[in-house]
PDB file of C-alpha atoms and ligand atoms in Angstrom:
ATOM      1  CA  MET A 281       0.100  -0.001  -0.093  1.00 90.00           C
ATOM      2  CA  THR A 282       2.834   2.456   0.887  1.00 92.00           C
ATOM      3  CA  LYS A 283       4.608   1.690  -2.360  1.00 95.00           C
ATOM      4  CA  LEU A 284       1.451   2.444  -4.435  1.00 97.00           C
ATOM      5  CA  LEU A 285       0.837   5.769  -2.519  1.00 97.00           C
ATOM      6  CA  LEU A 286       4.407   6.634  -2.916  1.00 97.00           C
ATOM      7  CA  SER A 287       4.296   5.876  -6.883  1.00 97.00           C
ATOM      8  CA  LEU A 288       1.176   7.910  -6.858  1.00 98.00           C
ATOM      9  CA  HIS A 289       2.975  10.836  -5.304  1.00 98.00           C
ATOM     10  CA  VAL A 290       6.057  10.600  -7.383  1.00 97.00           C
ATOM     11  CA  LEU A 291       4.103  10.480 -10.400  1.00 98.00           C
ATOM     12  CA  ALA A 292       1.882  13.304  -9.638  1.00 98.00           C
ATOM     13  CA  ALA A 293       4.798  15.155  -8.866  1.00 97.00           C
ATOM     14  CA  ILE A 294       6.389  14.616 -11.958  1.00 97.00           C
ATOM     15  CA  ILE A 295       3.076  14.994 -14.265  1.00 98.00           C
ATOM     16  CA  ALA A 296       1.795  18.195 -12.546  1.00 97.00           C
ATOM     17  CA  ILE A 297       4.842  20.104 -11.082  1.00 97.00           C
ATOM     18  CA  GLY A 298       7.109  19.552 -14.111  1.00 97.00           C
ATOM     19  CA  PRO A 299       4.744  21.358 -16.661  1.00 98.00           C
ATOM     20  CA  VAL A 300       4.040  24.279 -14.175  1.00 98.00           C
ATOM     21  CA  THR A 301       7.776  24.528 -13.768  1.00 97.00           C
ATOM     22  CA  VAL A 302       8.227  24.893 -17.448  1.00 98.00           C
ATOM     23  CA  ALA A 303       5.349  26.682 -18.479  1.00 98.00           C
ATOM     24  CA  ALA A 304       5.840  29.478 -15.426  1.00 98.00           C
ATOM     25  CA  SER A 305       9.589  29.666 -16.509  1.00 97.00           C
ATOM     26  CA  MET A 306       8.821  30.253 -20.032  1.00 97.00           C
ATOM     27  CA  PHE A 307       6.093  33.138 -19.510  1.00 98.00           C
ATOM     28  CA  PRO A 308       8.414  36.037 -18.657  1.00 97.00           C
ATOM     29  CA  ALA A 309      10.295  35.383 -21.606  1.00 95.00           C
ATOM     30  CA  VAL A 310       7.280  35.304 -23.891  1.00 96.00           C
ATOM     31  CA  THR A 311       5.980  38.600 -22.391  1.00 95.00           C
ATOM     32  CA  ARG A 312       9.026  40.318 -23.878  1.00 93.00           C
ATOM     33  CA  ARG A 313       8.444  39.373 -27.422  1.00 93.00           C
ATOM     34  CA  ALA A 314       6.640  41.136 -29.924  1.00 91.00           C
ATOM     35  CA  ASP A 315       4.503  37.839 -30.612  1.00 94.00           C
ATOM     36  CA  ARG A 316       2.727  36.997 -27.489  1.00 93.00           C
ATOM     37  CA  THR A 317       0.201  34.646 -28.682  1.00 96.00           C
ATOM     38  CA  GLY A 318       1.383  31.772 -26.712  1.00 96.00           C
ATOM     39  CA  LEU A 319       0.971  33.658 -23.503  1.00 97.00           C
ATOM     40  CA  PRO A 320      -2.759  32.494 -22.614  1.00 98.00           C
ATOM     41  CA  LEU A 321      -1.632  28.914 -23.192  1.00 98.00           C
ATOM     42  CA  LEU A 322       1.153  29.059 -21.005  1.00 98.00           C
ATOM     43  CA  HIS A 323      -0.826  30.586 -18.321  1.00 98.00           C
ATOM     44  CA  ARG A 324      -3.539  27.971 -18.767  1.00 98.00           C
ATOM     45  CA  ILE A 325      -0.880  25.273 -18.419  1.00 98.00           C
ATOM     46  CA  CYS A 326       0.211  26.878 -15.142  1.00 98.00           C
ATOM     47  CA  ARG A 327      -3.479  27.120 -13.667  1.00 98.00           C
ATOM     48  CA  VAL A 328      -4.718  23.759 -14.800  1.00 98.00           C
ATOM     49  CA  TYR A 329      -1.388  21.744 -13.700  1.00 98.00           C
ATOM     50  CA  ALA A 330      -1.378  23.609 -10.495  1.00 98.00           C
ATOM     51  CA  THR A 331      -4.794  22.399  -9.581  1.00 98.00           C
ATOM     52  CA  LEU A 332      -3.899  18.922 -10.444  1.00 98.00           C
ATOM     53  CA  GLY A 333      -0.804  19.294  -8.269  1.00 97.00           C
ATOM     54  CA  ILE A 334      -3.056  19.085  -5.538  1.00 97.00           C
ATOM     55  CA  ALA A 335      -2.449  15.300  -5.963  1.00 98.00           C
ATOM     56  CA  VAL A 336       0.839  15.681  -4.702  1.00 98.00           C
ATOM     57  CA  PRO A 337       0.543  16.656  -0.895  1.00 98.00           C
ATOM     58  CA  VAL A 338      -2.609  14.487  -1.049  1.00 98.00           C
ATOM     59  CA  PHE A 339      -0.742  11.484  -1.780  1.00 98.00           C
ATOM     60  CA  GLY A 340       2.267  12.725   0.344  1.00 98.00           C
ATOM     61  CA  LEU A 341       0.493  12.918   3.318  1.00 98.00           C
ATOM     62  CA  ALA A 342      -1.313   9.578   2.790  1.00 98.00           C
ATOM     63  CA  THR A 343       2.451   7.917   2.096  1.00 97.00           C
ATOM     64  CA  ALA A 344       3.741   9.571   5.308  1.00 96.00           C
ATOM     65  CA  SER A 345       0.854   8.484   7.617  1.00 96.00           C
ATOM     66  CA  SER A 346       1.079   5.154   5.989  1.00 96.00           C
ATOM     67  CA  LEU A 347       4.838   5.025   6.920  1.00 94.00           C
ATOM     68  CA  GLY A 348       4.189   6.630  10.283  1.00 93.00           C
ATOM     69  CA  VAL A 349       6.465   9.642   9.588  1.00 94.00           C
ATOM     70  CA  LEU A 350       4.021  12.618   9.998  1.00 95.00           C
ATOM     71  CA  GLY A 351       5.665  14.152  13.120  1.00 94.00           C
ATOM     72  CA  ASP A 352       9.554  13.831  11.333  1.00 95.00           C
ATOM     73  CA  ALA A 353      11.228  17.154  11.093  1.00 95.00           C
ATOM     74  CA  TRP A 354      12.241  16.652   7.492  1.00 95.00           C
ATOM     75  CA  LEU A 355       8.722  16.074   6.679  1.00 97.00           C
ATOM     76  CA  ILE A 356       7.142  18.978   8.573  1.00 97.00           C
ATOM     77  CA  THR A 357       9.881  21.287   6.643  1.00 97.00           C
ATOM     78  CA  SER A 358       8.672  19.821   3.511  1.00 98.00           C
ATOM     79  CA  ILE A 359       5.101  20.443   4.217  1.00 98.00           C
ATOM     80  CA  ALA A 360       5.996  23.900   5.062  1.00 98.00           C
ATOM     81  CA  LEU A 361       8.132  24.643   1.960  1.00 98.00           C
ATOM     82  CA  THR A 362       5.391  22.850  -0.184  1.00 98.00           C
ATOM     83  CA  ALA A 363       2.706  25.369   1.363  1.00 98.00           C
ATOM     84  CA  ALA A 364       4.985  28.276   0.746  1.00 98.00           C
ATOM     85  CA  ALA A 365       5.555  27.201  -2.878  1.00 98.00           C
ATOM     86  CA  ALA A 366       1.776  26.642  -3.499  1.00 98.00           C
ATOM     87  CA  ALA A 367       0.938  29.965  -1.968  1.00 98.00           C
ATOM     88  CA  LEU A 368       3.535  31.665  -4.019  1.00 98.00           C
ATOM     89  CA  LEU A 369       2.077  30.105  -7.351  1.00 98.00           C
ATOM     90  CA  ALA A 370      -1.858  30.737  -6.059  1.00 98.00           C
ATOM     91  CA  LEU A 371      -1.667  33.973  -4.660  1.00 98.00           C
ATOM     92  CA  VAL A 372       1.369  35.829  -6.388  1.00 98.00           C
ATOM     93  CA  ILE A 373       2.474  34.051  -9.598  1.00 98.00           C
ATOM     94  CA  LEU A 374      -0.707  33.212 -11.309  1.00 98.00           C
ATOM     95  CA  PRO A 375      -2.455  36.610 -10.507  1.00 98.00           C
ATOM     96  CA  ALA A 376       0.583  38.303 -11.849  1.00 97.00           C
ATOM     97  CA  GLN A 377       0.122  36.274 -15.036  1.00 98.00           C
ATOM     98  CA  ARG A 378      -3.418  37.205 -15.231  1.00 97.00           C
ATOM     99  CA  ARG A 379      -2.542  40.788 -15.129  1.00 97.00           C
ATOM    100  CA  VAL A 380      -0.068  40.578 -17.743  1.00 96.00           C
ATOM    101  CA  LEU A 381      -2.787  38.833 -20.234  1.00 96.00           C
ATOM    102  CA  ALA A 382      -4.863  41.771 -19.217  1.00 96.00           C
ATOM    103  CA  GLY A 383      -2.448  44.005 -20.454  1.00 93.00           C
ATOM    104  CA  ALA A 384      -1.094  45.448 -17.094  1.00 93.00           C
ATOM    105  CA  PRO A 385       2.654  46.261 -17.181  1.00 90.00           C
ATOM    106  CA  VAL A 386       3.998  43.678 -14.949  1.00 90.00           C
ATOM    107  CA  PRO A 387       7.786  43.872 -15.230  1.00 93.00           C
ATOM    108  CA  PRO A 388       9.190  40.379 -16.543  1.00 91.00           C
ATOM    109  CA  ALA A 389      12.161  40.601 -14.367  1.00 95.00           C
ATOM    110  CA  ARG A 390      10.029  40.463 -11.258  1.00 95.00           C
ATOM    111  CA  LEU A 391       7.850  37.605 -12.601  1.00 96.00           C
ATOM    112  CA  GLY A 392      10.910  35.749 -13.540  1.00 97.00           C
ATOM    113  CA  MET A 393      12.530  36.157 -10.080  1.00 97.00           C
ATOM    114  CA  LEU A 394       9.231  34.964  -8.347  1.00 97.00           C
ATOM    115  CA  THR A 395       8.894  31.907 -10.842  1.00 98.00           C
ATOM    116  CA  GLY A 396      12.773  31.455  -9.753  1.00 98.00           C
ATOM    117  CA  ILE A 397      11.810  31.286  -6.331  1.00 98.00           C
ATOM    118  CA  PHE A 398       9.135  28.957  -6.874  1.00 98.00           C
ATOM    119  CA  ASN A 399      11.155  26.454  -8.828  1.00 97.00           C
ATOM    120  CA  LEU A 400      13.987  26.642  -6.179  1.00 98.00           C
ATOM    121  CA  LEU A 401      11.310  25.651  -3.397  1.00 98.00           C
ATOM    122  CA  TRP A 402      10.495  22.645  -5.319  1.00 96.00           C
ATOM    123  CA  ALA A 403      13.993  21.676  -5.846  1.00 97.00           C
ATOM    124  CA  VAL A 404      14.695  21.827  -1.976  1.00 98.00           C
ATOM    125  CA  VAL A 405      11.647  19.525  -1.221  1.00 98.00           C
ATOM    126  CA  VAL A 406      12.846  17.181  -3.507  1.00 97.00           C
ATOM    127  CA  VAL A 407      16.194  17.032  -1.985  1.00 96.00           C
ATOM    128  CA  LEU A 408      14.365  16.819   1.316  1.00 96.00           C
ATOM    129  CA  MET A 409      12.233  13.877   0.111  1.00 95.00           C
ATOM    130  CA  ILE A 410      15.419  11.865  -1.167  1.00 94.00           C
ATOM    131  CA  VAL A 411      17.800  12.769   1.763  1.00 94.00           C
ATOM    132  CA  ARG A 412      15.334  12.859   4.562  1.00 94.00           C
ATOM    133  CA  PRO A 413      17.976  14.115   6.996  1.00 92.00           C
ATOM    134  CA  GLY A 414      17.781  12.783  10.415  1.00 84.00           C
ATOM    135  CA  SER A 415      15.431   9.891   9.329  1.00 82.00           C
ATOM    136  CA  THR A 416      16.192   6.510  10.637  1.00 73.00           C
ATOM    137  CA  THR A 417      13.672   4.748   8.426  1.00 67.00           C
ATOM    138  CA  GLY A 418      14.923   3.268   5.203  1.00 61.00           C
ATOM    139  CA  ALA A 419      18.228   4.094   3.462  1.00 56.00           C
TER     140      ALA A 419
HETATM  141  C1  HEM B1576       2.744  18.040   1.756  1.00 60.57           C
HETATM  142  C2  HEM B1576       3.702  17.879   0.982  1.00 60.57           C
HETATM  143  C3  HEM B1576       4.485  16.353   0.826  1.00 60.57           C
HETATM  144  C4  HEM B1576       4.279  15.455   1.569  1.00 60.57           C
HETATM  145  C5  HEM B1576       3.622  15.036   3.098  1.00 60.57           C
HETATM  146  C6  HEM B1576       5.400  14.362   1.272  1.00 60.57           C
HETATM  147  C7  HEM B1576       5.563  13.036   1.784  1.00 60.57           C
HETATM  148  C8  HEM B1576       6.358  12.176   1.155  1.00 60.57           C
HETATM  149  C9  HEM B1576       6.689  10.824   1.838  1.00 60.57           C
HETATM  150  C10 HEM B1576       6.310  10.385   3.295  1.00 60.57           C
HETATM  151  C11 HEM B1576       7.575  10.209   0.958  1.00 60.57           C
HETATM  152  C12 HEM B1576       8.398   8.953   1.278  1.00 60.57           C
HETATM  153  C13 HEM B1576       9.824   8.794   1.899  1.00 60.57           C
HETATM  154  C14 HEM B1576      10.200   7.557   2.301  1.00 60.57           C
HETATM  155  O1  HEM B1576      10.347   6.693   1.280  1.00 60.57           O
HETATM  156  O2  HEM B1576      10.521   7.579   3.371  1.00 60.57           O
HETATM  157  C15 HEM B1576       8.026  11.289  -0.315  1.00 60.57           C
HETATM  158  C16 HEM B1576       8.710  10.890  -1.108  1.00 60.57           C
HETATM  159  C17 HEM B1576       8.929  11.624  -2.247  1.00 60.57           C
HETATM  160  N1  HEM B1576       8.473  12.611  -2.537  1.00 60.57           N
HETATM  161 FE1  HEM B1576       7.228  13.685  -1.240  1.00 60.57          FE
HETATM  162  N2  HEM B1576       5.889  14.894   0.211  1.00 60.57           N
HETATM  163  C18 HEM B1576       5.359  16.260  -0.080  1.00 60.57           C
HETATM  164  C19 HEM B1576       5.647  17.075  -1.251  1.00 60.57           C
HETATM  165  C20 HEM B1576       6.490  16.494  -2.221  1.00 60.57           C
HETATM  166  C21 HEM B1576       6.805  17.484  -3.555  1.00 60.57           C
HETATM  167  C22 HEM B1576       6.042  18.948  -3.571  1.00 60.57           C
HETATM  168  C23 HEM B1576       7.671  16.725  -4.168  1.00 60.57           C
HETATM  169  C24 HEM B1576       7.988  17.214  -5.471  1.00 60.57           C
HETATM  170  C25 HEM B1576       7.879  18.310  -6.145  1.00 60.57           C
HETATM  171  C26 HEM B1576       7.677  15.316  -3.735  1.00 60.57           C
HETATM  172  C27 HEM B1576       8.555  14.467  -4.267  1.00 60.57           C
HETATM  173  C28 HEM B1576       8.855  13.147  -3.719  1.00 60.57           C
HETATM  174  C29 HEM B1576       9.804  12.337  -4.245  1.00 60.57           C
HETATM  175  C30 HEM B1576      10.570  12.402  -5.576  1.00 60.57           C
HETATM  176  C31 HEM B1576       9.787  11.099  -3.230  1.00 60.57           C
HETATM  177  C32 HEM B1576      10.501   9.804  -3.697  1.00 60.57           C
HETATM  178  C33 HEM B1576      11.954  10.006  -2.798  1.00 60.57           C
HETATM  179  C34 HEM B1576      12.498   8.725  -2.434  1.00 60.57           C
HETATM  180  O3  HEM B1576      11.753   7.634  -1.975  1.00 60.57           O
HETATM  181  O4  HEM B1576      13.760   8.422  -2.512  1.00 60.57           O
HETATM  182  N3  HEM B1576       7.070  15.390  -2.536  1.00 60.57           N
HETATM  183  N4  HEM B1576       7.378  12.143   0.137  1.00 60.57           N
END
């Protein structure tokens, strides 16, 4: 059961977080171009896959409770970082993209920086998931 939940958790992370990372990273660069026809699609990918990404913490929490590691420091840190990344995406990056689509002047450098922080947060969470510092279970 744990193996199934962990597989679904990792699959959800690859399928949902991957596209958001790529589309959100491309968005600021495309705003600088004369031809901005790709912007609505990039925004849509970010929005739709962000929603699908809810499956990642859902299966993550199920895996954690199945393993009995819900109280571990590495996991609590990961949950906090995941929440921070999700909030950054939902409350800052997606609304900024919407403003760009509506014609508002949002500096691409600012959007690029926010997206970079978002990507970095995922990278830290993935390292925590694999290294699990302080964990005495498994390798
Ligand atoms: C609320 C957030 C999360 C929780 C509760 C959670 C929970 C877990 C748990 C319990 C494991 C199993 C670790 C073990 O085998 O002992 C795991 C593995 C993993 N998680 Fe998460 N996770 C969360 C978020 C994320 C995110 C956001 C990503 C990627 C972007 C991610 C990627 C992974 C990967 C790649 C593994 C496999 C690591 C391995 O088995 O070596 N997780 N997660």
